[in-house]
Amino acid sequence: MRKAVIGIVLGLAGAAQAEEVVIAALGDSLTQGYGLPVEQGFVPQLQGWLDAQGADVRLINAGVSGDTTAGGLARVGWTLTPEVDAMIVTLGGNDLLRGLDPAQARGNIEGIMQAADVAEVEVLLVGMQAPGNYGPAYKEQFDAIYPELAEEFGSLYLESFFAGLQEGGETPDPATLRPYFQADGIHPNAEGVARIVEGIGPQVLALIAQARE
């Protein structure tokens, strides 16, 4: 009888360990998969990459095209359902396109991180870099948002969504990246997404490991 009880307990422990990790990908059109067939978008391709690594994980596409950091903050509450164990946050590109105040973006992302903290959800924060046309002060303030908040909240951090397109960590000549983007020059095509997924994938594996702790 005792052996049977021990077997049941061990079986339940093994089942608990095997439970899939649910990750919400909170973002804008880059996350949503703008301009691509559903199966070629970022979330489905990342899901496929993780499946190939043997990760027991399910991704939720919480990307909304055109969303700013304010939009992400407004919907983070209902994104963080009880089933969500972790979150990938990729927001800020539309703030840059509109030239919005970096202080507002910082406050919004901080609010998202606080919501995740309250929900006890692990976060991978993906950074954005401002273009130089807004001036050095703007760029310095905006670029600092992500690493500083990641450190403050103890979250995982990836410098750029496009890290997978950067050979050896160096910023490539924009001309060499054209084959990886759609005609608008902003959104990656299917091949570009595949490379982006290879760049972000290892950090997502680390996120899954954190969520299981």
PDB file of C-alpha atoms in Angstrom:
ATOM      1  CA  MET A   1       0.000   0.000   0.000  1.00  0.00           C
ATOM      2  CA  ARG A   2       2.806   2.356   0.936  1.00  0.00           C
ATOM      3  CA  LYS A   3       4.530   1.702  -2.407  1.00  0.00           C
ATOM      4  CA  ALA A   4       1.313   2.495  -4.222  1.00  0.00           C
ATOM      5  CA  VAL A   5       0.963   5.819  -2.383  1.00  0.00           C
ATOM      6  CA  ILE A   6       4.565   6.748  -3.143  1.00  0.00           C
ATOM      7  CA  GLY A   7       3.995   5.890  -6.797  1.00  0.00           C
ATOM      8  CA  ILE A   8       0.938   8.144  -6.924  1.00  0.00           C
ATOM      9  CA  VAL A   9       2.825  11.017  -5.279  1.00  0.00           C
ATOM     10  CA  LEU A  10       5.762  10.666  -7.673  1.00  0.00           C
ATOM     11  CA  GLY A  11       3.378  10.480 -10.598  1.00  0.00           C
ATOM     12  CA  LEU A  12       1.636  13.674  -9.508  1.00  0.00           C
ATOM     13  CA  ALA A  13       4.997  15.397  -9.037  1.00  0.00           C
ATOM     14  CA  GLY A  14       6.077  14.354 -12.511  1.00  0.00           C
ATOM     15  CA  ALA A  15       2.797  15.621 -13.973  1.00  0.00           C
ATOM     16  CA  ALA A  16       3.259  18.970 -12.235  1.00  0.00           C
ATOM     17  CA  GLN A  17       6.751  19.298 -13.629  1.00  0.00           C
ATOM     18  CA  ALA A  18       5.490  18.443 -17.101  1.00  0.00           C
ATOM     19  CA  GLU A  19       2.781  21.117 -17.161  1.00  0.00           C
ATOM     20  CA  GLU A  20       3.180  23.440 -20.113  1.00  0.00           C
ATOM     21  CA  VAL A  21       4.302  27.007 -19.587  1.00  0.00           C
ATOM     22  CA  VAL A  22       1.929  29.612 -21.032  1.00  0.00           C
ATOM     23  CA  ILE A  23       3.573  32.779 -22.368  1.00  0.00           C
ATOM     24  CA  ALA A  24       1.711  35.881 -23.532  1.00  0.00           C
ATOM     25  CA  ALA A  25       3.526  37.892 -26.210  1.00  0.00           C
ATOM     26  CA  LEU A  26       2.433  41.482 -25.546  1.00  0.00           C
ATOM     27  CA  GLY A  27       3.347  43.779 -28.391  1.00  0.00           C
ATOM     28  CA  ASP A  28       2.425  45.677 -31.538  1.00  0.00           C
ATOM     29  CA  SER A  29       2.466  44.750 -35.238  1.00  0.00           C
ATOM     30  CA  LEU A  30       5.892  43.115 -34.929  1.00  0.00           C
ATOM     31  CA  THR A  31       4.405  40.629 -32.488  1.00  0.00           C
ATOM     32  CA  GLN A  32       1.038  40.398 -34.223  1.00  0.00           C
ATOM     33  CA  GLY A  33       2.610  39.410 -37.561  1.00  0.00           C
ATOM     34  CA  TYR A  34       1.576  42.325 -39.745  1.00  0.00           C
ATOM     35  CA  GLY A  35       1.489  41.662 -43.486  1.00  0.00           C
ATOM     36  CA  LEU A  36       2.150  37.931 -43.186  1.00  0.00           C
ATOM     37  CA  PRO A  37       0.024  34.773 -43.372  1.00  0.00           C
ATOM     38  CA  VAL A  38      -0.807  33.715 -39.829  1.00  0.00           C
ATOM     39  CA  GLU A  39       1.562  30.743 -39.832  1.00  0.00           C
ATOM     40  CA  GLN A  40       4.504  32.930 -40.901  1.00  0.00           C
ATOM     41  CA  GLY A  41       4.097  35.518 -38.150  1.00  0.00           C
ATOM     42  CA  PHE A  42       6.394  35.942 -35.167  1.00  0.00           C
ATOM     43  CA  VAL A  43       4.361  34.017 -32.601  1.00  0.00           C
ATOM     44  CA  PRO A  44       3.674  30.916 -34.752  1.00  0.00           C
ATOM     45  CA  GLN A  45       7.297  30.772 -35.920  1.00  0.00           C
ATOM     46  CA  LEU A  46       8.554  31.154 -32.344  1.00  0.00           C
ATOM     47  CA  GLN A  47       6.145  28.426 -31.237  1.00  0.00           C
ATOM     48  CA  GLY A  48       7.558  26.142 -33.925  1.00  0.00           C
ATOM     49  CA  TRP A  49      11.135  26.938 -32.890  1.00  0.00           C
ATOM     50  CA  LEU A  50      10.371  26.190 -29.244  1.00  0.00           C
ATOM     51  CA  ASP A  51       8.571  22.973 -30.147  1.00  0.00           C
ATOM     52  CA  ALA A  52      11.669  21.874 -32.066  1.00  0.00           C
ATOM     53  CA  GLN A  53      13.721  22.484 -28.909  1.00  0.00           C
ATOM     54  CA  GLY A  54      11.397  20.177 -26.981  1.00  0.00           C
ATOM     55  CA  ALA A  55       9.972  22.987 -24.853  1.00  0.00           C
ATOM     56  CA  ASP A  56       6.538  22.304 -23.351  1.00  0.00           C
ATOM     57  CA  VAL A  57       5.151  25.787 -23.926  1.00  0.00           C
ATOM     58  CA  ARG A  58       2.136  27.513 -25.428  1.00  0.00           C
ATOM     59  CA  LEU A  59       2.363  31.061 -26.768  1.00  0.00           C
ATOM     60  CA  ILE A  60      -0.531  33.519 -26.815  1.00  0.00           C
ATOM     61  CA  ASN A  61      -0.407  36.199 -29.502  1.00  0.00           C
ATOM     62  CA  ALA A  62      -1.232  39.426 -27.644  1.00  0.00           C
ATOM     63  CA  GLY A  63       0.126  41.668 -30.386  1.00  0.00           C
ATOM     64  CA  VAL A  64      -2.046  44.520 -31.690  1.00  0.00           C
ATOM     65  CA  SER A  65      -0.949  46.457 -34.759  1.00  0.00           C
ATOM     66  CA  GLY A  66      -0.477  50.150 -34.089  1.00  0.00           C
ATOM     67  CA  ASP A  67      -0.319  49.721 -30.333  1.00  0.00           C
ATOM     68  CA  THR A  68       1.808  52.129 -28.315  1.00  0.00           C
ATOM     69  CA  THR A  69       3.181  51.518 -24.841  1.00  0.00           C
ATOM     70  CA  ALA A  70       0.013  53.212 -23.533  1.00  0.00           C
ATOM     71  CA  GLY A  71      -2.120  50.708 -25.429  1.00  0.00           C
ATOM     72  CA  GLY A  72      -0.116  47.836 -23.980  1.00  0.00           C
ATOM     73  CA  LEU A  73      -0.557  49.189 -20.468  1.00  0.00           C
ATOM     74  CA  ALA A  74      -4.299  49.585 -21.028  1.00  0.00           C
ATOM     75  CA  ARG A  75      -4.749  45.896 -21.869  1.00  0.00           C
ATOM     76  CA  VAL A  76      -2.071  44.201 -19.784  1.00  0.00           C
ATOM     77  CA  GLY A  77      -4.608  43.500 -17.042  1.00  0.00           C
ATOM     78  CA  TRP A  78      -6.792  41.282 -19.190  1.00  0.00           C
ATOM     79  CA  THR A  79      -3.761  39.810 -20.960  1.00  0.00           C
ATOM     80  CA  LEU A  80      -2.453  38.459 -17.667  1.00  0.00           C
ATOM     81  CA  THR A  81      -5.122  35.801 -17.169  1.00  0.00           C
ATOM     82  CA  PRO A  82      -4.562  33.184 -14.437  1.00  0.00           C
ATOM     83  CA  GLU A  83      -3.167  30.706 -16.990  1.00  0.00           C
ATOM     84  CA  VAL A  84      -0.301  33.005 -18.027  1.00  0.00           C
ATOM     85  CA  ASP A  85       3.059  32.089 -16.478  1.00  0.00           C
ATOM     86  CA  ALA A  86       5.326  34.499 -18.346  1.00  0.00           C
ATOM     87  CA  MET A  87       5.232  37.409 -20.772  1.00  0.00           C
ATOM     88  CA  ILE A  88       7.328  38.751 -23.633  1.00  0.00           C
ATOM     89  CA  VAL A  89       6.983  42.538 -23.862  1.00  0.00           C
ATOM     90  CA  THR A  90       7.850  44.167 -27.197  1.00  0.00           C
ATOM     91  CA  LEU A  91       6.455  47.695 -27.271  1.00  0.00           C
ATOM     92  CA  GLY A  92       7.719  51.172 -28.103  1.00  0.00           C
ATOM     93  CA  GLY A  93       8.071  51.152 -31.888  1.00  0.00           C
ATOM     94  CA  ASN A  94       4.886  53.142 -32.416  1.00  0.00           C
ATOM     95  CA  ASP A  95       5.871  55.593 -29.697  1.00  0.00           C
ATOM     96  CA  LEU A  96       9.003  56.234 -31.754  1.00  0.00           C
ATOM     97  CA  LEU A  97       7.099  56.623 -35.010  1.00  0.00           C
ATOM     98  CA  ARG A  98       4.963  59.298 -33.334  1.00  0.00           C
ATOM     99  CA  GLY A  99       7.846  60.948 -31.494  1.00  0.00           C
ATOM    100  CA  LEU A 100       6.112  60.506 -28.135  1.00  0.00           C
ATOM    101  CA  ASP A 101       7.766  61.644 -24.917  1.00  0.00           C
ATOM    102  CA  PRO A 102      10.238  59.012 -23.614  1.00  0.00           C
ATOM    103  CA  ALA A 103       9.060  59.762 -20.078  1.00  0.00           C
ATOM    104  CA  GLN A 104       5.550  58.633 -21.023  1.00  0.00           C
ATOM    105  CA  ALA A 105       6.881  55.446 -22.604  1.00  0.00           C
ATOM    106  CA  ARG A 106       8.926  54.737 -19.485  1.00  0.00           C
ATOM    107  CA  GLY A 107       5.902  55.210 -17.245  1.00  0.00           C
ATOM    108  CA  ASN A 108       3.777  52.923 -19.409  1.00  0.00           C
ATOM    109  CA  ILE A 109       6.329  50.121 -19.567  1.00  0.00           C
ATOM    110  CA  GLU A 110       6.952  50.493 -15.851  1.00  0.00           C
ATOM    111  CA  GLY A 111       3.209  50.015 -15.324  1.00  0.00           C
ATOM    112  CA  ILE A 112       3.288  46.849 -17.443  1.00  0.00           C
ATOM    113  CA  MET A 113       6.209  45.511 -15.423  1.00  0.00           C
ATOM    114  CA  GLN A 114       4.431  46.326 -12.171  1.00  0.00           C
ATOM    115  CA  ALA A 115       1.324  44.458 -13.350  1.00  0.00           C
ATOM    116  CA  ALA A 116       3.446  41.426 -14.176  1.00  0.00           C
ATOM    117  CA  ASP A 117       5.139  41.683 -10.797  1.00  0.00           C
ATOM    118  CA  VAL A 118       1.796  41.710  -8.978  1.00  0.00           C
ATOM    119  CA  ALA A 119       0.614  38.731 -11.050  1.00  0.00           C
ATOM    120  CA  GLU A 120       3.905  36.928 -10.291  1.00  0.00           C
ATOM    121  CA  VAL A 121       4.578  36.541 -14.003  1.00  0.00           C
ATOM    122  CA  GLU A 122       8.144  36.355 -15.341  1.00  0.00           C
ATOM    123  CA  VAL A 123       9.019  38.856 -18.079  1.00  0.00           C
ATOM    124  CA  LEU A 124      11.347  39.056 -21.049  1.00  0.00           C
ATOM    125  CA  LEU A 125      11.598  42.749 -21.894  1.00  0.00           C
ATOM    126  CA  VAL A 126      12.651  43.448 -25.486  1.00  0.00           C
ATOM    127  CA  GLY A 127      14.296  46.802 -26.073  1.00  0.00           C
ATOM    128  CA  MET A 128      13.858  49.420 -28.779  1.00  0.00           C
ATOM    129  CA  GLN A 129      16.399  51.948 -30.030  1.00  0.00           C
ATOM    130  CA  ALA A 130      15.338  55.439 -31.072  1.00  0.00           C
ATOM    131  CA  PRO A 131      16.530  56.819 -34.427  1.00  0.00           C
ATOM    132  CA  GLY A 132      18.932  59.733 -34.355  1.00  0.00           C
ATOM    133  CA  ASN A 133      16.563  62.188 -36.027  1.00  0.00           C
ATOM    134  CA  TYR A 134      14.924  63.133 -32.704  1.00  0.00           C
ATOM    135  CA  GLY A 135      18.240  64.322 -31.341  1.00  0.00           C
ATOM    136  CA  PRO A 136      20.798  62.762 -28.987  1.00  0.00           C
ATOM    137  CA  ALA A 137      18.935  63.656 -25.790  1.00  0.00           C
ATOM    138  CA  TYR A 138      15.746  61.925 -26.952  1.00  0.00           C
ATOM    139  CA  LYS A 139      17.677  58.858 -28.080  1.00  0.00           C
ATOM    140  CA  GLU A 140      19.597  58.621 -24.828  1.00  0.00           C
ATOM    141  CA  GLN A 141      16.416  58.855 -22.745  1.00  0.00           C
ATOM    142  CA  PHE A 142      14.452  56.374 -24.852  1.00  0.00           C
ATOM    143  CA  ASP A 143      17.192  53.775 -25.260  1.00  0.00           C
ATOM    144  CA  ALA A 144      17.795  53.724 -21.496  1.00  0.00           C
ATOM    145  CA  ILE A 145      14.194  52.790 -20.665  1.00  0.00           C
ATOM    146  CA  TYR A 146      14.501  49.078 -21.323  1.00  0.00           C
ATOM    147  CA  PRO A 147      17.791  48.045 -19.682  1.00  0.00           C
ATOM    148  CA  GLU A 148      17.056  50.209 -16.650  1.00  0.00           C
ATOM    149  CA  LEU A 149      13.555  48.793 -16.107  1.00  0.00           C
ATOM    150  CA  ALA A 150      14.753  45.248 -16.733  1.00  0.00           C
ATOM    151  CA  GLU A 151      17.355  45.725 -14.016  1.00  0.00           C
ATOM    152  CA  GLU A 152      14.878  47.392 -11.676  1.00  0.00           C
ATOM    153  CA  PHE A 153      12.377  44.535 -11.941  1.00  0.00           C
ATOM    154  CA  GLY A 154      14.923  41.740 -12.274  1.00  0.00           C
ATOM    155  CA  SER A 155      13.545  40.612 -15.630  1.00  0.00           C
ATOM    156  CA  LEU A 156      15.239  39.045 -18.609  1.00  0.00           C
ATOM    157  CA  TYR A 157      16.286  41.539 -21.265  1.00  0.00           C
ATOM    158  CA  LEU A 158      17.030  41.441 -24.984  1.00  0.00           C
ATOM    159  CA  GLU A 159      18.508  44.601 -26.469  1.00  0.00           C
ATOM    160  CA  SER A 160      16.519  44.519 -29.700  1.00  0.00           C
ATOM    161  CA  PHE A 161      13.706  42.602 -31.395  1.00  0.00           C
ATOM    162  CA  PHE A 162      15.965  42.585 -34.460  1.00  0.00           C
ATOM    163  CA  ALA A 163      18.972  41.091 -32.660  1.00  0.00           C
ATOM    164  CA  GLY A 164      18.763  38.012 -34.871  1.00  0.00           C
ATOM    165  CA  LEU A 165      19.500  40.166 -37.917  1.00  0.00           C
ATOM    166  CA  GLN A 166      22.704  41.541 -36.419  1.00  0.00           C
ATOM    167  CA  GLU A 167      25.728  39.460 -37.337  1.00  0.00           C
ATOM    168  CA  GLY A 168      28.182  39.117 -34.460  1.00  0.00           C
ATOM    169  CA  GLY A 169      26.338  41.758 -32.452  1.00  0.00           C
ATOM    170  CA  GLU A 170      27.245  44.479 -34.936  1.00  0.00           C
ATOM    171  CA  THR A 171      24.712  46.749 -36.605  1.00  0.00           C
ATOM    172  CA  PRO A 172      24.699  45.738 -40.280  1.00  0.00           C
ATOM    173  CA  ASP A 173      24.488  47.960 -43.316  1.00  0.00           C
ATOM    174  CA  PRO A 174      20.742  48.645 -43.827  1.00  0.00           C
ATOM    175  CA  ALA A 175      21.106  47.639 -47.486  1.00  0.00           C
ATOM    176  CA  THR A 176      22.008  44.094 -46.445  1.00  0.00           C
ATOM    177  CA  LEU A 177      18.785  43.816 -44.428  1.00  0.00           C
ATOM    178  CA  ARG A 178      16.379  44.660 -47.244  1.00  0.00           C
ATOM    179  CA  PRO A 179      15.845  41.001 -48.204  1.00  0.00           C
ATOM    180  CA  TYR A 180      14.469  40.371 -44.709  1.00  0.00           C
ATOM    181  CA  PHE A 181      11.822  43.089 -44.742  1.00  0.00           C
ATOM    182  CA  GLN A 182       8.527  43.722 -46.420  1.00  0.00           C
ATOM    183  CA  ALA A 183       8.175  46.585 -48.904  1.00  0.00           C
ATOM    184  CA  ASP A 184       7.492  49.105 -46.106  1.00  0.00           C
ATOM    185  CA  GLY A 185      11.000  48.569 -44.715  1.00  0.00           C
ATOM    186  CA  ILE A 186       9.573  48.339 -41.187  1.00  0.00           C
ATOM    187  CA  HIS A 187       8.012  44.908 -40.848  1.00  0.00           C
ATOM    188  CA  PRO A 188      10.030  41.728 -41.395  1.00  0.00           C
ATOM    189  CA  ASN A 189       9.034  39.183 -44.007  1.00  0.00           C
ATOM    190  CA  ALA A 190       8.790  35.467 -43.248  1.00  0.00           C
ATOM    191  CA  GLU A 191      12.534  34.902 -43.678  1.00  0.00           C
ATOM    192  CA  GLY A 192      13.289  37.917 -41.503  1.00  0.00           C
ATOM    193  CA  VAL A 193      10.971  36.600 -38.798  1.00  0.00           C
ATOM    194  CA  ALA A 194      12.753  33.233 -38.902  1.00  0.00           C
ATOM    195  CA  ARG A 195      16.077  34.936 -38.203  1.00  0.00           C
ATOM    196  CA  ILE A 196      14.509  37.113 -35.496  1.00  0.00           C
ATOM    197  CA  VAL A 197      13.118  33.993 -33.829  1.00  0.00           C
ATOM    198  CA  GLU A 198      16.577  32.407 -33.811  1.00  0.00           C
ATOM    199  CA  GLY A 199      17.873  35.519 -32.060  1.00  0.00           C
ATOM    200  CA  ILE A 200      15.177  35.700 -29.402  1.00  0.00           C
ATOM    201  CA  GLY A 201      14.617  31.967 -28.944  1.00  0.00           C
ATOM    202  CA  PRO A 202      17.403  31.298 -26.405  1.00  0.00           C
ATOM    203  CA  GLN A 203      16.108  34.093 -24.180  1.00  0.00           C
ATOM    204  CA  VAL A 204      12.606  32.635 -24.355  1.00  0.00           C
ATOM    205  CA  LEU A 205      14.019  29.275 -23.256  1.00  0.00           C
ATOM    206  CA  ALA A 206      15.559  31.092 -20.295  1.00  0.00           C
ATOM    207  CA  LEU A 207      12.159  32.686 -19.617  1.00  0.00           C
ATOM    208  CA  ILE A 208      10.516  29.260 -19.614  1.00  0.00           C
ATOM    209  CA  ALA A 209      13.128  28.018 -17.129  1.00  0.00           C
ATOM    210  CA  GLN A 210      12.438  30.982 -14.845  1.00  0.00           C
ATOM    211  CA  ALA A 211       8.696  30.385 -15.027  1.00  0.00           C
ATOM    212  CA  ARG A 212       9.199  26.796 -13.894  1.00  0.00           C
ATOM    213  CA  GLU A 213      11.197  27.768 -10.789  1.00  0.00           C
TER     214      GLU A 213
END
